[in-house]
Amino acid sequence: MPETDAAPARTGPCFITTPIYYVNDRPHIGHAYTSLAADVLARWRRLEGREVFFLTGTDEHGQKVEKAARDAGMNPQAFTDQVSQHFRDLTATMGLSNDDFIRTTEERHKEACTALWDELVRRGEIYLGHYEGWYAVRDEAFYGPDELVERDGVKYAPSGAPVEWVREPSYFFRLSAWADRLLKLYDDEPDFILPASRRNEVMAFVKSGLGDLSISRTSFSWGVKVPGDPAHVMYVWLDALTNYITAAGYPADPEAFAKWWPAEIHFVGKDIVRFHAIYWPAFLMAAGIAPPKRVFAHGWWTNEGQKISKSLGNVIDPVRLVEESGLDPVRYFLLREVPFGQDGDFSRAALIGRTNGELANALGNLANRTLSLIQRNCEATLPAPAARAPGDAALGALVDALPAVVGAHLDRQDFHLALEAVMAAARDANGYITVEAPWALKKTDPARMEAVLRHLHDALRVFATVLQPFLPDTMEALLDQLGVPPEARTLAALSTPLPGGLTLPPPSPLFRKIEAAA
Ligand code: ME8
């Protein structure tokens, strides 16, 4: 089981965030993925009894969004109102349990940006200069000439986005002065950036030298105005990153801010690790605010082996996917299939394989066999808690250890390992039922039959409890079928056995198998 010093304390509030998504386009599977990971951790923390603030939202300023609005023939505010709604709808589609949804066009956010800017000015961290260099609107990022490649007379950033030459007056943030303190942060907090491969990449970038960062633009106006100099709007990344502290209460509600900040974790994709792991902690430290505790940069999804892109026409729409396959199988598949942090390929065959093999067969059948036997052979009544015979010990030990094993994996965002651990235990439970054959014991040893079914019921209760964050709807159904009252569905409640004699409702299948041709 992974153990680290950085494992979060078991008590206290936790603040968990997703990126705020650009409203230049509709949500796709990549957005759903990041938000889902954050949702599972938020739900797990609640299950631990922690107070949780789970935030998502939309990034609505900047040149890219302004351009998308213009292309749609709309004014930017009307356009962002419309597209932001699609991201709000995504929270329902994916079953997200977010506590807030922030939009950067909200007044509270403009106040926070202004307060942060004023604080940076007060501390001498901002100066007025002139920017001249390359800018990629698609990434909303500045690039040095040595980072670019040229094809057919057009220069491209490493992300593949075309760049344009920008020359305008600009405010700068003294980023160059923060390199040593950033490196110290990465050294002092080895899990500040996960996974380790991303940490190495960020450290190498910082060690190669940091220039000062242009943090305002004058050639367009769709942004938060710089205090005292309204010809400038703030650089969209300074604006966007600030969302995390806006929502936590900065500067309007110092009590809330002290409660929620620093964030336990910012979930991001690997494309935006530089902004979160370099610029963001530098802005914060420069303003006298603690950096977040962790930035986790996950990998990139491809579709059946191909890069996902609008021009290839292979964008995966989460709404359609959930309609076709069901919400919980999609949630399960996305976090089970690919180690979090690595790139992964979306394949329909793999989704079907996981759903049918693991959810329907290993877990669903175990529940159905156990609960049907209790219905038929125990008059639908839960047998009393039973002592463990030698044959029950191995499964019992595995089940007892499972919540801590899952928790340790989730503390490091190893979602696939957490799920693998539950599935391994479910497979063991299937082996146990086959060996013990409780259906054959009714006539020969009814007391043993009851004990075996009770041990299986106890195991299922643990599986269902720890899987709630991943499979909220189906595990709610399973806990109903197991007769676990709503208040007894936390991790702490697992130490209190359910009383024998409960009447259990007739079981019904939890998962339907997906047909390959569907
Ligand atoms: O970058 N695979 O917003 P964005 C996995 N507004 N994840 C993917 C993905 C894919 N193929 N495509 C997108 C922005 N993502 C800024 C963020 S935060 C202060 C500002 C996910 O709409 C992944 O999380 O371009 C990535 O980082 C994010 O969507 C980018 O969303």
XYZ file of C-alpha atoms and ligand atoms in Angstrom:
549
model
C 0.000 0.000 0.000
C 1.542 3.369 -0.914
C 2.421 5.416 2.138
C 3.676 8.965 1.917
C 4.270 11.826 4.250
C 2.069 13.910 1.999
C -1.013 11.774 2.582
C -3.710 14.247 3.616
C -4.749 14.411 7.240
C -7.882 12.421 7.967
C -9.759 15.410 9.292
C -10.404 18.964 8.208
C -12.060 20.580 5.222
C -10.868 19.883 1.696
C -11.135 21.954 -1.420
C -10.995 20.071 -4.728
C -11.071 21.688 -8.159
C -11.301 20.964 -11.884
C -9.929 23.328 -14.525
C -12.454 25.913 -15.612
C -13.167 25.079 -19.231
C -13.044 27.477 -22.152
C -16.443 28.286 -23.504
C -15.259 28.331 -27.106
C -16.729 24.903 -27.749
C -18.990 22.170 -26.394
C -17.792 19.826 -23.641
C -16.238 16.540 -24.722
C -14.948 13.395 -23.097
C -11.686 15.049 -21.960
C -13.565 17.623 -19.888
C -15.840 14.929 -18.515
C -12.788 12.894 -17.507
C -11.063 15.553 -15.419
C -14.320 16.501 -13.737
C -15.125 12.880 -13.026
C -11.793 12.275 -11.295
C -12.354 15.333 -9.117
C -15.888 14.155 -8.367
C -14.736 10.717 -7.233
C -12.163 12.193 -4.860
C -14.711 14.704 -3.517
C -17.226 11.921 -2.902
C -14.567 9.780 -1.226
C -13.594 12.605 1.118
C -17.268 13.057 2.058
C -17.462 9.335 2.737
C -14.516 9.786 5.102
C -16.644 12.324 6.932
C -14.686 15.316 5.677
C -16.208 18.664 4.803
C -15.713 19.136 1.073
C -15.871 22.038 -1.322
C -15.809 20.753 -4.893
C -15.528 23.418 -7.567
C -15.838 23.445 -11.344
C -16.765 26.170 -13.818
C -16.022 28.007 -17.037
C -13.220 30.253 -18.298
C -14.975 32.954 -20.269
C -12.524 35.741 -21.082
C -9.657 36.123 -23.512
C -8.953 36.356 -27.176
C -9.953 32.778 -27.975
C -13.436 33.108 -26.499
C -13.853 36.567 -28.005
C -12.995 35.130 -31.415
C -15.390 32.183 -30.974
C -18.178 34.651 -30.113
C -17.364 36.740 -33.176
C -17.363 33.620 -35.395
C -20.798 32.771 -33.995
C -21.998 36.312 -34.757
C -22.799 36.975 -31.086
C -21.639 39.394 -28.451
C -19.231 37.695 -26.032
C -21.474 37.839 -22.974
C -24.481 36.299 -24.762
C -22.183 33.708 -26.318
C -20.548 32.731 -23.025
C -23.956 32.544 -21.325
C -25.009 30.015 -23.930
C -21.875 27.854 -24.027
C -21.310 27.936 -20.271
C -24.736 26.308 -19.907
C -23.461 23.244 -21.798
C -20.787 22.806 -19.134
C -23.335 23.259 -16.391
C -25.408 20.553 -18.113
C -22.326 18.307 -18.157
C -22.383 18.231 -14.361
C -25.809 16.547 -14.521
C -24.807 14.249 -17.386
C -21.772 12.964 -15.480
C -23.464 12.963 -12.058
C -21.014 15.485 -10.630
C -21.461 16.514 -7.008
C -19.869 19.958 -7.324
C -20.743 22.487 -4.624
C -20.205 25.547 -6.800
C -19.904 26.428 -10.475
C -17.841 29.516 -11.128
C -17.918 31.697 -14.240
C -15.104 34.182 -14.688
C -17.551 36.800 -15.938
C -19.160 36.964 -12.482
C -18.739 40.065 -10.342
C -17.235 38.143 -7.387
C -14.476 36.958 -9.685
C -13.677 40.386 -11.079
C -13.332 41.591 -7.488
C -10.904 38.789 -6.671
C -8.788 39.444 -9.774
C -8.653 43.126 -8.936
C -7.695 42.443 -5.315
C -4.950 40.015 -6.321
C -3.593 42.450 -8.911
C -3.583 45.321 -6.378
C -1.748 43.133 -3.879
C 0.898 42.196 -6.455
C 1.355 45.866 -7.340
C 1.597 46.801 -3.655
C 4.367 44.231 -3.214
C 6.296 45.501 -6.233
C 5.717 42.323 -8.288
C 4.242 44.044 -11.366
C 5.769 46.628 -13.697
C 4.748 48.241 -16.984
C 6.770 47.370 -20.090
C 6.380 46.346 -23.679
C 5.730 42.820 -24.956
C 7.071 41.710 -28.263
C 6.964 38.043 -29.156
C 4.934 35.002 -30.181
C 1.456 34.234 -28.905
C -0.829 31.255 -29.561
C -4.471 32.254 -29.229
C -5.567 28.613 -29.096
C -3.418 28.010 -25.998
C -3.663 31.615 -24.766
C 0.085 31.294 -24.193
C 3.326 33.107 -25.000
C 6.174 31.102 -26.528
C 9.895 31.726 -26.961
C 11.319 31.521 -30.532
C 13.313 28.381 -29.706
C 10.105 26.514 -28.784
C 8.547 26.936 -32.247
C 8.632 24.859 -35.411
C 7.860 26.224 -38.883
C 5.774 24.486 -41.573
C 4.769 26.086 -44.873
C 5.693 29.532 -43.614
C 3.559 29.229 -40.453
C 5.120 28.912 -36.998
C 3.637 26.488 -34.496
C 3.878 26.041 -30.713
C 4.797 22.594 -29.302
C 1.057 22.017 -28.744
C 0.462 22.345 -32.504
C -1.256 25.735 -32.173
C -0.248 28.395 -34.712
C 1.391 31.478 -33.197
C 1.186 35.131 -34.162
C 3.547 38.034 -33.544
C 2.323 40.360 -30.803
C 3.747 43.786 -30.050
C 1.989 45.888 -27.450
C 2.421 47.663 -24.127
C 2.026 45.191 -21.302
C 2.296 44.792 -17.580
C 4.764 42.167 -16.463
C 4.915 39.900 -13.441
C 8.422 39.406 -12.007
C 8.334 35.649 -12.577
C 12.117 35.481 -13.029
C 12.544 36.376 -9.357
C 10.520 33.325 -8.282
C 12.446 30.487 -9.931
C 14.462 29.588 -6.824
C 11.441 29.684 -4.568
C 9.508 27.515 -6.988
C 12.323 24.963 -7.057
C 12.364 25.012 -3.265
C 8.616 24.379 -3.239
C 9.034 21.341 -5.544
C 11.854 20.068 -3.309
C 10.070 20.645 -0.031
C 6.790 19.164 -1.298
C 7.760 16.259 -3.532
C 4.096 15.456 -4.215
C 3.156 19.028 -5.114
C 3.164 17.977 -8.784
C 1.995 14.475 -9.625
C 2.720 12.252 -11.402
C 6.498 12.342 -11.003
C 7.084 12.510 -14.762
C 5.281 15.861 -14.873
C 7.212 17.079 -11.855
C 10.489 16.348 -13.627
C 9.288 18.147 -16.735
C 8.250 21.246 -14.771
C 11.474 21.302 -12.765
C 13.566 21.091 -15.926
C 11.610 23.964 -17.424
C 12.082 26.155 -14.352
C 15.784 25.270 -14.126
C 16.253 26.301 -17.751
C 15.390 29.846 -16.642
C 12.211 31.853 -16.300
C 11.634 35.224 -17.917
C 9.156 37.765 -16.586
C 5.595 37.072 -17.678
C 3.407 39.400 -19.700
C 0.141 39.642 -17.747
C -1.932 42.164 -19.660
C -3.105 42.736 -23.221
C -4.248 45.864 -25.018
C -5.237 44.611 -28.483
C -8.681 43.364 -27.404
C -11.028 44.145 -24.545
C -12.815 40.928 -23.492
C -11.346 40.497 -20.023
C -11.008 41.914 -16.530
C -9.764 45.494 -16.719
C -6.455 46.296 -15.069
C -7.148 48.524 -12.050
C -6.247 52.120 -12.847
C -5.398 51.379 -16.494
C -8.523 50.224 -18.336
C -6.782 50.155 -21.727
C -5.330 46.853 -20.478
C -7.201 43.640 -19.746
C -5.586 41.027 -17.527
C -3.910 38.065 -19.212
C -6.578 35.388 -19.357
C -4.487 32.854 -17.413
C -4.006 35.198 -14.473
C -7.755 35.797 -14.578
C -8.580 32.086 -14.950
C -6.259 30.748 -12.244
C -7.645 33.277 -9.791
C -11.018 31.499 -10.003
C -9.832 29.006 -7.412
C -9.373 31.637 -4.730
C -12.450 33.625 -5.782
C -14.637 30.629 -5.088
C -12.851 29.921 -1.813
C -13.817 33.387 -0.582
C -10.942 35.704 -1.562
C -11.084 38.574 -0.715
C -14.704 39.021 0.320
C -14.974 36.292 2.959
C -11.695 35.830 4.870
C -13.240 33.243 7.172
C -14.302 31.002 4.295
C -10.966 31.569 2.603
C -9.040 30.530 5.712
C -11.203 27.419 5.902
C -10.836 26.207 2.318
C -7.472 27.497 1.201
C -4.965 26.060 0.343
C -6.764 23.645 -1.971
C -6.054 19.955 -1.412
C -5.722 19.435 -5.153
C -6.177 21.023 -8.543
C -6.994 18.355 -11.138
C -5.739 19.370 -14.590
C -4.726 17.813 -17.896
C -1.059 17.636 -18.829
C -1.556 20.446 -21.365
C -1.947 23.040 -18.625
C 0.506 21.848 -16.004
C 2.906 24.742 -16.633
C 0.247 27.309 -15.788
C -0.791 25.511 -12.612
C 2.569 24.373 -11.318
C 4.699 27.410 -12.233
C 2.689 30.581 -12.776
C -0.006 29.908 -10.225
C 2.150 29.163 -7.158
C 4.424 32.076 -8.155
C 1.460 34.505 -8.322
C 0.205 33.255 -4.986
C 3.527 33.299 -3.151
C 4.201 36.761 -4.563
C 0.878 37.933 -3.090
C 1.647 36.316 0.271
C -0.868 33.491 -0.248
C -0.010 29.820 0.270
C 0.212 27.698 -2.904
C -2.205 24.770 -3.346
C -1.092 21.470 -1.849
C -1.117 19.508 -5.083
C -1.484 19.795 -8.841
C -2.258 16.479 -10.529
C -1.807 16.527 -14.299
C -3.471 13.529 -15.922
C -2.857 12.175 -19.400
C -4.532 12.568 -22.741
C -7.328 10.502 -24.277
C -7.266 9.412 -27.872
C -10.247 7.842 -29.679
C -9.684 4.348 -31.125
C -5.995 5.233 -31.448
C -6.495 8.686 -33.002
C -6.006 12.161 -31.604
C -9.406 13.606 -30.668
C -10.111 16.651 -32.779
C -12.996 18.487 -34.313
C -11.379 18.418 -37.740
C -11.114 14.605 -37.633
C -14.776 14.468 -36.600
C -14.074 11.986 -33.798
C -14.952 14.057 -30.747
C -16.662 11.863 -28.150
C -19.818 13.491 -26.840
C -20.295 12.534 -23.182
C -24.078 12.936 -23.443
C -24.330 10.362 -26.224
C -21.889 8.036 -24.559
C -23.851 8.044 -21.308
C -27.126 7.549 -23.195
C -25.687 4.533 -24.996
C -23.816 2.834 -22.168
C -25.246 4.170 -18.910
C -23.618 6.655 -16.541
C -21.975 4.309 -14.060
C -20.321 2.065 -16.671
C -18.850 5.178 -18.302
C -17.623 6.537 -14.956
C -16.132 3.147 -14.141
C -14.482 2.642 -17.483
C -12.806 6.054 -17.646
C -11.090 5.638 -14.292
C -10.498 1.883 -14.499
C -9.050 1.552 -17.959
C -6.081 3.901 -17.816
C -3.649 4.632 -14.979
C -4.444 8.210 -13.979
C -1.574 10.328 -15.240
C -0.929 8.253 -18.358
C -2.386 8.720 -21.820
C -5.211 6.388 -22.724
C -7.188 5.218 -25.668
C -10.963 5.200 -25.718
C -12.202 2.068 -27.364
C -15.741 0.808 -27.433
C -14.543 -2.791 -27.157
C -12.654 -1.948 -23.969
C -15.709 -0.206 -22.483
C -17.842 -3.270 -23.245
C -15.175 -5.589 -21.824
C -14.963 -3.725 -18.510
C -18.735 -3.368 -18.168
C -19.592 -6.950 -18.979
C -16.600 -8.648 -17.376
C -16.158 -6.656 -14.210
C -19.368 -4.801 -13.409
C -21.973 -7.257 -14.698
C -20.110 -10.539 -14.116
C -17.781 -10.109 -11.158
C -19.763 -7.632 -9.084
C -23.338 -7.833 -10.391
C -23.499 -11.622 -10.381
C -21.962 -11.869 -6.932
C -24.631 -9.545 -5.576
C -27.383 -11.305 -7.438
C -26.354 -14.812 -6.406
C -25.933 -13.843 -2.767
C -29.132 -11.846 -2.470
C -31.216 -14.409 -4.394
C -30.028 -17.142 -2.052
C -30.947 -15.015 0.983
C -34.387 -14.454 -0.567
C -35.004 -18.088 -1.321
C -33.200 -19.928 1.458
C -33.426 -17.470 4.386
C -36.949 -16.177 3.833
C -35.566 -12.812 2.674
C -34.058 -12.256 6.117
C -30.462 -11.171 6.764
C -28.658 -13.848 8.802
C -27.071 -12.744 12.093
C -23.376 -11.713 12.173
C -21.288 -14.866 12.129
C -17.890 -15.830 13.549
C -15.265 -16.575 10.891
C -14.366 -20.222 10.343
C -10.903 -20.990 8.896
C -12.344 -21.067 5.366
C -13.700 -17.538 5.812
C -10.465 -15.961 7.011
C -8.798 -15.080 3.716
C -11.806 -13.297 2.244
C -12.530 -11.677 5.610
C -9.028 -10.225 5.890
C -9.170 -8.890 2.349
C -12.519 -7.235 2.947
C -11.466 -5.747 6.297
C -8.399 -4.147 4.720
C -10.196 -2.881 1.618
C -11.337 0.606 2.773
C -7.797 1.518 3.871
C -6.314 0.109 0.662
C -8.755 2.063 -1.496
C -8.170 5.201 0.602
C -4.398 4.978 0.244
C -4.706 4.672 -3.529
C -7.102 7.588 -3.715
C -4.782 9.749 -1.597
C -2.379 9.459 -4.532
C -5.099 9.655 -7.196
C -4.409 6.080 -8.289
C -8.028 5.526 -9.269
C -7.303 2.442 -11.373
C -5.473 0.752 -8.476
C -8.353 1.487 -6.118
C -10.774 -0.146 -8.562
C -8.425 -3.028 -9.226
C -8.264 -3.717 -5.477
C -12.062 -3.865 -5.203
C -12.316 -6.090 -8.275
C -9.656 -8.446 -6.934
C -11.650 -8.789 -3.723
C -14.874 -9.315 -5.705
C -13.177 -12.088 -7.673
C -12.112 -13.685 -4.403
C -15.661 -13.490 -3.132
C -16.830 -15.238 -6.306
C -14.250 -17.956 -5.663
C -15.488 -18.240 -2.075
C -19.117 -18.686 -3.083
C -18.137 -21.398 -5.554
C -16.043 -23.281 -2.985
C -18.517 -22.928 -0.126
C -21.531 -23.632 -2.374
C -24.114 -22.294 0.099
C -26.965 -23.518 -2.160
C -25.913 -27.071 -1.316
C -25.881 -26.456 2.443
C -29.550 -25.761 3.000
C -30.356 -29.375 3.814
C -26.999 -30.510 5.197
C -25.857 -27.574 7.350
C -28.286 -24.613 7.395
C -26.291 -22.796 10.093
C -23.166 -22.876 7.922
C -25.228 -21.765 4.936
C -26.401 -18.736 6.899
C -22.860 -17.930 8.026
C -21.527 -18.110 4.452
C -24.302 -15.890 3.129
C -23.717 -13.434 5.947
C -19.990 -13.247 5.164
C -20.856 -12.591 1.530
C -23.362 -9.959 2.547
C -20.711 -8.263 4.715
C -18.270 -8.297 1.803
C -20.865 -6.819 -0.560
C -21.624 -4.071 1.910
C -17.930 -3.084 1.959
C -17.658 -3.234 -1.852
C -20.800 -1.127 -2.285
C -19.696 1.409 0.324
C -16.236 2.029 -1.102
C -17.527 2.025 -4.679
C -20.143 4.730 -4.060
C -17.853 7.542 -5.254
C -17.276 5.734 -8.564
C -20.737 4.268 -9.156
C -23.134 6.465 -7.212
C -26.413 5.274 -8.756
C -25.788 1.555 -8.895
C -24.172 1.390 -5.478
C -27.136 3.245 -4.008
C -29.328 0.553 -5.539
C -27.071 -2.185 -4.180
C -27.004 -0.688 -0.680
C -30.820 -0.537 -0.837
C -30.926 -4.207 -1.811
C -28.475 -5.019 0.994
C -30.757 -3.270 3.470
C -28.102 -0.751 4.561
C -29.887 2.327 5.901
C -28.846 5.655 4.324
C -27.060 6.861 7.473
C -24.944 3.697 7.606
C -23.269 4.147 4.212
C -20.100 5.951 5.378
C -16.679 4.411 5.963
C -17.021 4.895 9.723
C -20.326 2.991 9.730
C -18.594 -0.122 8.371
C -17.305 -0.933 11.846
C -20.875 -1.503 13.051
C -22.325 -4.745 11.671
C -25.913 -4.666 10.472
C -28.239 -6.493 12.877
C -29.477 -9.892 11.743
C -33.172 -10.278 11.010
C -33.550 -7.377 8.567
C -35.972 -8.093 5.776
C -34.276 -7.632 2.429
C -36.123 -6.572 -0.734
C -36.052 -8.929 -3.742
C -32.827 -8.304 -5.689
C -32.767 -6.979 -9.229
C -29.822 -6.865 -11.648
C -27.519 -3.881 -11.156
C -25.843 -3.757 -14.548
C -27.045 -4.706 -17.973
C -24.520 -6.225 -20.312
C -23.712 -4.102 -23.336
C -24.113 -5.851 -26.696
C -21.075 -5.473 -28.925
C -23.199 -4.269 -31.834
C -24.996 -1.565 -29.810
O -7.269 24.860 -20.745
N -7.893 14.068 -22.817
O -9.574 24.960 -20.806
P -9.945 23.813 -21.872
C -7.931 14.358 -21.499
N -9.558 27.280 -19.667
N -8.313 15.545 -20.999
C -8.691 16.493 -21.848
C -8.690 16.271 -23.243
C -8.273 14.982 -23.725
N -8.244 14.661 -25.016
N -9.114 17.417 -23.822
C -9.375 18.313 -22.840
C -8.328 25.379 -20.454
N -9.130 17.761 -21.636
C -8.355 26.568 -19.507
C -8.172 26.068 -18.095
S -7.956 26.488 -15.444
C -7.627 27.792 -14.472
C -8.113 27.157 -17.052
C -9.342 18.395 -20.300
O -11.404 23.973 -22.133
C -8.046 18.485 -19.507
O -8.372 18.621 -18.147
O -9.015 23.841 -23.024
C -7.468 19.781 -19.979
O -6.510 20.309 -19.083
C -8.713 20.636 -20.030
O -9.740 19.741 -20.510
C -8.553 21.832 -20.957
O -9.777 22.476 -21.051
